[in-house]
């Protein structure tokens, strides 16, 4: 089960070769799940765990199954959801975290690792333009970060929420997000005990952004009905179409009503790296809290979200606890008393290493080139008679095919069957579109031109 340092070298080398082989074969194969699924399930059933097997043979099975039994994120023609091809530095970081397995619940158990995370979060907060004193923490993903935001809002709105829960409110607490937002908000409201009804899906402006006047109307109606507005989230980079809600106006409405303003920039937050593109995020720096995922456009391996908070004192109110077996409960640096997790993996080292190796300039290049490639595709599809259905400053494009090529759903199904590229179906303002997103830093002009040909039935 364990291995001494000298015995590792050979097997580490074998693992490296095993992975390199799969990565290479993925690139040359289809951009879709390509495993023989029936064969795979038969092989899987043979694992009854009665007899030990060699690590090498199990590694072969798992790497083959994972590489080809998943939609391949590392394929340069995966124009898919926000999942990146992970940067190599973040793979190193994952490996280092795994090897030493530090426990980051309390600072005194892993002071260096906790400080590396605090340092990285602070750099991100400064880059965004948050004031000194702002802070936050790494999370398992954007959903946890968004849930933390709602917990902060509920706790700030009613000090008795901590002891009495949702029944401390005299009416239904209400959360406002746009109809185009990420619908994890429904699960969050459910889990927090305020009920899915708490979520108000505010109308959009016809272009996929929350309508501020609709927001004002819904809040006004709620106040008349006795509901209690608590929280509004602007989405900076909607999942369907990369649209950015008008954060300045929404922030002003939130301030006037005294409600928490959160910005969900899970994917789009990466634009802060680029001096040229970051103006699109104007207003984000005035929010009460922000979600950014490192595991999306920042290209780390999965399971790395970030919650940032303008006035983080509320976090120690939300997550306070003391247990006599814990060495301390210091809200200035013990993560288990300021965040949802207890045992805590060294999540942030992946963003730390990637930032250190690439610099902000490396990330700026990464997002700018993706946006430029999407621009190239937008032009070429428009010239071929496609309708452009979104107007995002980010690297996602929604298009509707000309009638001769069938419906958006036809095109997506045909492309996935073809296997030469992977795109998805998404609706923008209730119209089905072909959604094309670039998050892979190795996608290039030849890949984009190939996608154009596949979409137009030219290859
Ligand atoms: C991905 C995403 C989420 C959910 O984050 P996870 O990391 O998948 O938990 C929430 N909001 C937006 C805008 C997203 O893009």
Coordinates of C-alpha atoms and ligand atoms in Angstrom, one line a residue:
X1 CA 0.0 0.0 0.0
X2 CA 2.9 2.3 0.6
X3 CA 6.2 2.8 -1.2
X4 CA 9.6 4.0 -0.2
X5 CA 11.3 6.9 -2.0
X6 CA 13.7 4.8 -4.0
X7 CA 11.1 2.3 -5.2
X8 CA 8.9 5.1 -6.5
X9 CA 11.2 6.4 -9.2
X10 CA 10.7 3.6 -11.6
X11 CA 6.9 3.4 -11.1
X12 CA 6.6 7.2 -11.3
X13 CA 8.3 7.0 -14.6
X14 CA 5.8 4.3 -15.7
X15 CA 2.9 6.4 -14.6
X16 CA 4.3 9.4 -16.5
X17 CA 4.6 7.3 -19.7
X18 CA 1.1 5.8 -19.2
X19 CA -0.4 9.3 -19.0
X20 CA 1.7 10.7 -21.9
X21 CA 0.6 7.8 -24.1
X22 CA -3.1 8.5 -23.4
X23 CA -2.8 12.3 -23.8
X24 CA -1.2 11.7 -27.2
X25 CA -3.8 9.2 -28.3
X26 CA -6.6 11.5 -27.1
X27 CA -5.3 14.3 -29.3
X28 CA -5.2 12.1 -32.4
X29 CA -8.6 10.5 -31.7
X30 CA -12.2 11.7 -31.5
X31 CA -13.3 14.6 -29.3
X32 CA -15.9 12.4 -27.6
X33 CA -16.3 9.4 -25.3
X34 CA -14.7 6.6 -27.3
X35 CA -14.5 3.7 -24.9
X36 CA -16.2 0.4 -25.8
X37 CA -18.6 0.8 -23.0
X38 CA -19.9 -2.8 -22.9
X39 CA -16.4 -4.2 -22.7
X40 CA -15.6 -1.6 -20.0
X41 CA -18.5 -2.7 -17.8
X42 CA -17.5 -6.4 -18.2
X43 CA -14.0 -5.5 -17.1
X44 CA -15.3 -3.4 -14.2
X45 CA -17.4 -6.2 -12.9
X46 CA -14.3 -8.4 -12.7
X47 CA -13.0 -6.2 -9.9
X48 CA -14.6 -8.1 -7.0
X49 CA -11.6 -7.1 -4.8
X50 CA -11.0 -10.7 -3.7
X51 CA -7.4 -10.9 -5.0
X52 CA -4.9 -8.1 -5.0
X53 CA -3.7 -7.0 -8.4
X54 CA -0.5 -5.2 -9.5
X55 CA -0.6 -1.4 -9.3
X56 CA 0.6 -1.3 -12.8
X57 CA -2.3 -3.3 -14.2
X58 CA -4.9 -1.4 -12.2
X59 CA -3.3 1.9 -13.3
X60 CA -3.5 0.8 -16.9
X61 CA -7.2 0.0 -16.5
X62 CA -8.1 3.3 -14.7
X63 CA -6.1 5.5 -17.0
X64 CA -7.5 3.9 -20.1
X65 CA -11.0 4.1 -18.8
X66 CA -10.7 7.7 -17.6
X67 CA -9.0 8.9 -20.7
X68 CA -11.4 7.4 -23.2
X69 CA -14.5 6.9 -21.1
X70 CA -14.8 10.7 -20.6
X71 CA -15.5 13.5 -22.9
X72 CA -11.8 14.5 -23.3
X73 CA -11.1 17.9 -21.8
X74 CA -7.6 17.8 -23.1
X75 CA -8.6 17.5 -26.7
X76 CA -8.0 20.8 -28.5
X77 CA -11.3 20.4 -30.4
X78 CA -13.3 20.1 -27.2
X79 CA -15.4 23.3 -27.5
X80 CA -17.4 22.3 -24.5
X81 CA -18.6 23.5 -21.1
X82 CA -16.3 25.5 -18.9
X83 CA -14.0 22.5 -18.1
X84 CA -10.4 23.2 -19.0
X85 CA -7.5 21.2 -20.2
X86 CA -5.6 21.5 -16.9
X87 CA -2.3 23.3 -16.9
X88 CA 0.8 21.2 -16.4
X89 CA 1.9 23.3 -13.3
X90 CA -1.4 22.5 -11.6
X91 CA -0.9 18.8 -12.2
X92 CA 2.5 19.1 -10.5
X93 CA 0.7 21.0 -7.6
X94 CA -1.9 18.2 -7.3
X95 CA 0.9 15.6 -7.2
X96 CA 2.8 17.5 -4.5
X97 CA -0.4 18.1 -2.4
X98 CA -1.2 14.3 -2.7
X99 CA 2.3 13.2 -1.7
X100 CA 2.5 15.2 1.5
X101 CA -1.2 15.3 2.2
X102 CA -1.2 18.3 4.5
X103 CA -4.3 18.9 6.6
X104 CA -5.2 22.6 6.3
X105 CA -8.1 22.6 8.9
X106 CA -5.9 24.5 11.4
X107 CA -3.0 26.8 10.7
X108 CA -0.7 25.1 13.2
X109 CA -1.0 21.8 11.4
X110 CA 0.2 23.2 8.0
X111 CA 1.3 26.7 8.5
X112 CA 3.2 26.9 5.2
X113 CA 0.3 25.5 3.1
X114 CA -2.3 27.7 4.8
X115 CA -0.1 30.8 4.2
X116 CA 0.4 29.9 0.6
X117 CA -3.4 29.8 0.2
X118 CA -3.9 33.1 2.1
X119 CA -1.2 34.7 0.0
X120 CA -2.9 33.5 -3.3
X121 CA -6.4 34.6 -2.3
X122 CA -5.0 38.0 -1.3
X123 CA -3.3 38.4 -4.6
X124 CA -6.6 37.6 -6.4
X125 CA -8.6 40.0 -4.2
X126 CA -6.1 42.8 -4.9
X127 CA -6.2 42.1 -8.6
X128 CA -9.9 42.4 -8.5
X129 CA -9.7 45.7 -6.7
X130 CA -11.1 44.7 -3.4
X131 CA -10.1 46.8 -0.4
X132 CA -7.3 45.9 2.0
X133 CA -8.7 43.5 4.6
X134 CA -10.8 41.7 2.1
X135 CA -10.1 38.0 2.1
X136 CA -11.6 34.6 1.4
X137 CA -10.7 31.0 0.9
X138 CA -10.5 28.1 -1.5
X139 CA -13.6 26.0 -1.9
X140 CA -14.5 22.7 -3.5
X141 CA -16.0 24.6 -6.4
X142 CA -18.2 27.5 -7.4
X143 CA -21.3 25.9 -5.9
X144 CA -19.8 25.9 -2.4
X145 CA -18.6 29.4 -2.9
X146 CA -22.0 30.6 -4.0
X147 CA -23.6 28.8 -1.0
X148 CA -21.2 30.5 1.3
X149 CA -22.3 33.8 -0.1
X150 CA -25.9 33.1 0.7
X151 CA -25.0 32.0 4.2
X152 CA -23.1 35.3 4.8
X153 CA -26.1 37.2 3.5
X154 CA -28.6 35.4 5.7
X155 CA -26.3 35.8 8.7
X156 CA -25.8 39.5 8.1
X157 CA -29.5 40.1 7.5
X158 CA -30.6 38.5 10.8
X159 CA -28.2 37.8 13.7
X160 CA -30.7 35.2 15.0
X161 CA -30.4 33.2 11.8
X162 CA -27.3 31.5 13.4
X163 CA -29.3 30.1 16.3
X164 CA -32.9 29.9 15.0
X165 CA -32.4 29.2 11.3
X166 CA -34.9 30.3 8.6
X167 CA -37.8 30.7 11.0
X168 CA -36.2 33.8 12.5
X169 CA -37.4 35.7 9.5
X170 CA -40.8 37.2 9.7
X171 CA -41.5 36.3 6.0
X172 CA -40.0 34.3 3.1
X173 CA -36.4 35.2 2.6
X174 CA -35.8 36.0 -1.1
X175 CA -32.8 35.6 -3.3
X176 CA -32.6 37.3 -6.7
X177 CA -30.7 35.8 -9.7
X178 CA -31.4 36.1 -13.4
X179 CA -33.3 33.5 -15.4
X180 CA -29.9 32.8 -17.2
X181 CA -28.0 32.3 -13.9
X182 CA -26.4 29.0 -12.9
X183 CA -29.3 27.1 -11.3
X184 CA -27.3 25.6 -8.5
X185 CA -29.0 28.5 -6.6
X186 CA -32.1 26.2 -6.3
X187 CA -30.1 23.5 -4.6
X188 CA -28.4 26.1 -2.4
X189 CA -31.8 27.5 -1.2
X190 CA -33.0 23.9 -0.6
X191 CA -29.9 23.0 1.4
X192 CA -30.0 26.1 3.5
X193 CA -33.6 25.5 4.6
X194 CA -35.1 28.6 3.1
X195 CA -36.7 26.6 0.3
X196 CA -36.5 26.6 -3.5
X197 CA -39.3 29.2 -3.5
X198 CA -36.8 31.7 -2.1
X199 CA -35.1 31.9 -5.5
X200 CA -36.6 34.6 -7.8
X201 CA -35.6 34.1 -11.4
X202 CA -35.5 37.7 -12.6
X203 CA -36.2 38.4 -16.3
X204 CA -33.5 39.2 -18.7
X205 CA -33.1 42.1 -21.1
X206 CA -33.5 40.2 -24.4
X207 CA -29.7 39.7 -24.6
X208 CA -29.2 37.2 -21.7
X209 CA -28.4 39.8 -19.0
X210 CA -30.5 40.5 -15.8
X211 CA -32.8 43.4 -16.4
X212 CA -32.3 46.0 -13.6
X213 CA -35.9 47.3 -14.0
X214 CA -37.3 43.7 -13.7
X215 CA -35.2 43.3 -10.5
X216 CA -36.6 46.5 -9.0
X217 CA -40.1 45.3 -9.8
X218 CA -39.7 41.9 -8.3
X219 CA -38.1 43.3 -5.1
X220 CA -41.0 45.9 -4.9
X221 CA -43.6 43.2 -5.3
X222 CA -41.9 41.0 -2.7
X223 CA -41.8 43.8 -0.2
X224 CA -45.5 44.4 -0.7
X225 CA -46.2 40.7 -0.2
X226 CA -44.1 40.5 3.0
X227 CA -41.2 38.6 1.7
X228 CA -37.7 39.6 2.8
X229 CA -35.1 40.5 0.2
X230 CA -31.8 39.2 1.3
X231 CA -29.4 38.6 -1.6
X232 CA -28.9 39.3 -5.2
X233 CA -26.3 37.6 -7.4
X234 CA -25.0 39.1 -10.7
X235 CA -23.6 36.5 -13.0
X236 CA -20.4 37.6 -14.8
X237 CA -20.2 35.1 -17.5
X238 CA -23.5 33.1 -17.8
X239 CA -23.1 29.4 -18.5
X240 CA -25.3 29.5 -21.6
X241 CA -23.8 32.5 -23.3
X242 CA -21.0 34.2 -21.3
X243 CA -23.2 37.3 -20.7
X244 CA -22.4 39.7 -17.9
X245 CA -25.2 41.1 -15.8
X246 CA -25.1 45.0 -15.4
X247 CA -23.2 44.8 -12.1
X248 CA -22.9 48.5 -11.4
X249 CA -26.7 49.0 -11.6
X250 CA -27.5 45.8 -9.7
X251 CA -25.0 46.8 -7.0
X252 CA -26.7 50.2 -6.7
X253 CA -30.1 48.5 -6.3
X254 CA -28.7 46.1 -3.7
X255 CA -27.1 49.0 -1.8
X256 CA -30.4 51.0 -1.7
X257 CA -32.3 47.9 -0.4
X258 CA -29.5 47.0 2.0
X259 CA -29.2 43.5 0.6
X260 CA -26.1 41.5 -0.1
X261 CA -24.6 41.8 -3.6
X262 CA -22.7 38.7 -4.8
X263 CA -21.0 38.3 -8.2
X264 CA -20.8 34.8 -9.6
X265 CA -17.8 35.0 -11.9
X266 CA -17.0 31.3 -11.7
X267 CA -15.8 31.2 -15.3
X268 CA -15.6 34.8 -16.4
X269 CA -13.5 36.0 -13.4
X270 CA -10.4 35.0 -15.3
X271 CA -10.7 38.2 -17.4
X272 CA -9.1 40.1 -14.5
X273 CA -5.8 38.8 -15.8
X274 CA -6.1 40.9 -19.0
X275 CA -5.8 44.7 -18.9
X276 CA -7.5 44.7 -22.3
X277 CA -10.5 42.5 -21.3
X278 CA -11.1 43.3 -17.7
X279 CA -13.1 46.5 -18.2
X280 CA -16.0 44.1 -19.0
X281 CA -16.0 43.2 -15.3
X282 CA -16.5 46.8 -14.1
X283 CA -18.6 46.9 -10.9
X284 CA -17.4 43.5 -9.7
X285 CA -14.9 45.2 -7.3
X286 CA -17.9 46.8 -5.4
X287 CA -19.6 43.6 -4.6
X288 CA -19.9 42.2 -1.1
X289 CA -18.6 38.8 -2.3
X290 CA -17.3 37.1 -5.4
X291 CA -17.1 33.5 -6.7
X292 CA -14.2 32.6 -9.0
X293 CA -13.4 29.0 -10.1
X294 CA -9.7 28.2 -10.5
X295 CA -10.8 25.0 -12.2
X296 CA -12.4 26.8 -15.2
X297 CA -10.7 29.5 -17.2
X298 CA -7.7 29.5 -14.8
X299 CA -7.1 26.0 -16.0
X300 CA -6.4 24.2 -12.8
X301 CA -7.4 20.6 -12.1
X302 CA -11.0 20.0 -10.9
X303 CA -12.2 20.9 -7.4
X304 CA -10.7 24.4 -6.9
X305 CA -13.2 27.2 -6.3
X306 CA -12.6 30.5 -4.5
X307 CA -14.9 32.6 -2.3
X308 CA -13.8 36.3 -1.8
X309 CA -15.4 38.5 0.7
X310 CA -15.2 42.3 1.0
X311 CA -15.7 42.3 4.8
X312 CA -14.7 38.7 5.9
X313 CA -15.6 39.1 9.5
X314 CA -19.0 37.6 8.8
X315 CA -17.3 34.4 7.8
X316 CA -16.2 33.7 11.4
X317 CA -19.8 34.4 12.4
X318 CA -21.1 31.8 9.9
X319 CA -18.6 29.0 10.5
X320 CA -17.6 29.5 14.1
X321 CA -17.3 26.4 16.2
X322 CA -15.0 25.1 18.9
X323 CA -14.0 21.5 19.6
X324 CA -11.7 20.6 22.3
X325 CA -9.7 18.2 20.2
X326 CA -8.8 21.0 17.8
X327 CA -5.5 22.8 18.6
X328 CA -7.0 26.3 18.2
X329 CA -9.9 28.2 16.7
X330 CA -8.4 31.4 15.4
X331 CA -10.6 33.2 12.9
X332 CA -7.7 35.1 11.5
X333 CA -6.0 31.9 10.1
X334 CA -7.7 28.6 11.0
X335 CA -9.7 27.7 7.9
X336 CA -12.1 25.3 9.6
X337 CA -13.6 28.2 11.5
X338 CA -14.1 30.5 8.5
X339 CA -15.2 28.1 5.8
X340 CA -17.5 25.1 5.2
X341 CA -14.9 22.4 4.9
X342 CA -13.3 20.8 8.0
X343 CA -10.6 18.4 6.7
X344 CA -9.1 20.5 4.0
X345 CA -7.0 19.5 1.1
X346 CA -4.3 21.8 -0.2
X347 CA -6.7 23.1 -2.9
X348 CA -5.1 26.5 -3.6
X349 CA -1.6 25.3 -4.4
X350 CA -2.7 24.6 -8.0
X351 CA -3.6 28.3 -8.6
X352 CA -0.5 29.4 -6.7
X353 CA 1.9 27.3 -8.8
X354 CA 0.2 28.2 -12.1
X355 CA 0.2 31.9 -11.3
X356 CA 3.9 31.7 -10.2
X357 CA 4.9 29.8 -13.3
X358 CA 2.8 31.8 -15.8
X359 CA 2.5 35.2 -14.1
X360 CA -0.6 37.4 -14.7
X361 CA 0.8 38.0 -18.1
X362 CA 0.6 34.3 -18.9
X363 CA -3.0 34.2 -17.9
X364 CA -3.7 37.4 -19.8
X365 CA -2.3 35.8 -23.0
X366 CA -4.4 32.6 -22.2
X367 CA -7.7 34.5 -22.1
X368 CA -6.9 36.9 -24.9
X369 CA -6.0 34.2 -27.3
X370 CA -9.2 32.3 -26.5
X371 CA -11.3 35.4 -27.1
X372 CA -9.5 36.1 -30.4
X373 CA -10.1 32.6 -31.6
X374 CA -13.8 32.9 -30.9
X375 CA -13.7 36.2 -32.8
X376 CA -12.2 34.4 -35.8
X377 CA -14.9 31.7 -35.7
X378 CA -17.7 34.3 -35.2
X379 CA -16.6 36.0 -38.4
X380 CA -16.2 32.9 -40.5
X381 CA -19.6 31.4 -39.4
X382 CA -21.3 34.7 -40.0
X383 CA -19.9 34.7 -43.5
X384 CA -21.3 31.3 -44.0
X385 CA -24.8 32.5 -43.1
X386 CA -25.0 31.6 -39.4
X387 CA -26.9 33.8 -37.0
X388 CA -24.9 35.1 -34.0
X389 CA -27.1 34.7 -30.9
X390 CA -24.9 36.2 -28.1
X391 CA -22.7 39.2 -27.7
X392 CA -20.2 38.2 -25.0
X393 CA -16.7 39.6 -24.4
X394 CA -15.6 36.2 -23.3
X395 CA -14.6 33.1 -25.3
X396 CA -18.0 31.6 -25.8
X397 CA -20.1 31.8 -29.0
X398 CA -23.8 30.9 -29.5
X399 CA -24.9 30.4 -33.1
X400 CA -27.9 29.3 -35.0
X401 CA -27.4 27.5 -38.3
X402 CA -28.8 28.5 -41.6
X403 CA -31.9 26.4 -42.4
X404 CA -30.1 24.3 -45.0
X405 CA -27.9 22.8 -42.2
X406 CA -30.9 21.8 -39.9
X407 CA -31.7 22.9 -36.4
X408 CA -29.2 23.7 -33.6
X409 CA -30.1 20.4 -32.0
X410 CA -29.4 18.6 -35.4
X411 CA -26.0 20.3 -35.7
X412 CA -25.0 19.4 -32.1
X413 CA -26.0 15.8 -32.5
X414 CA -24.3 15.5 -35.9
X415 CA -21.1 17.1 -34.6
X416 CA -20.9 14.8 -31.5
X417 CA -21.5 11.7 -33.7
X418 CA -18.9 12.9 -36.2
X419 CA -16.4 13.1 -33.3
X420 CA -14.1 15.6 -35.0
X421 CA -15.1 18.3 -32.4
X422 CA -17.4 18.6 -29.4
X423 CA -20.0 21.4 -29.0
X424 CA -23.1 21.6 -27.0
X425 CA -26.7 22.8 -27.2
X426 CA -27.7 25.8 -25.1
X427 CA -30.6 28.2 -25.2
X428 CA -30.1 31.9 -25.2
X429 CA -33.3 33.9 -24.5
X430 CA -35.2 30.7 -25.0
X431 CA -33.8 30.1 -28.5
X432 CA -31.8 26.9 -28.9
X433 CA -28.3 27.6 -30.1
X434 CA -25.1 25.7 -30.8
X435 CA -22.7 26.7 -28.0
X436 CA -19.0 26.8 -28.6
X437 CA -16.6 27.6 -25.8
X438 CA -12.8 27.7 -25.8
X439 CA -11.1 26.9 -22.5
X440 CA -8.3 24.7 -23.8
X441 CA -5.0 26.7 -24.0
X442 CA -3.8 24.5 -26.8
X443 CA -6.7 25.1 -29.2
X444 CA -5.4 27.0 -32.2
X445 CA -6.5 28.5 -35.5
X446 CA -6.4 25.2 -37.3
X447 CA -8.7 23.7 -34.7
X448 CA -11.2 26.6 -35.0
X449 CA -11.1 26.3 -38.8
X450 CA -11.7 22.6 -38.6
X451 CA -14.7 23.2 -36.4
X452 CA -16.1 25.7 -39.0
X453 CA -15.8 23.0 -41.7
X454 CA -17.4 20.3 -39.5
X455 CA -20.3 22.6 -38.6
X456 CA -20.8 23.5 -42.3
X457 CA -20.7 19.9 -43.4
X458 CA -17.4 20.6 -45.3
X459 CA -15.6 17.7 -43.7
Ligands
LIG1 C1 -19.5 26.5 -13.1 C2 -20.4 27.5 -12.5 C3 -21.0 27.4 -11.3 C4 -20.8 26.1 -10.5 O1 -19.5 26.0 -10.1 P1 -18.9 24.5 -9.8 O2 -17.4 24.8 -9.7 O3 -19.3 23.6 -10.9 O4 -19.4 24.0 -8.5 C5 -21.7 28.4 -10.8 N1 -21.9 29.5 -11.5 C6 -21.4 29.7 -12.7 C7 -21.6 31.0 -13.5 C8 -20.6 28.7 -13.3 O5 -20.0 28.9 -14.5

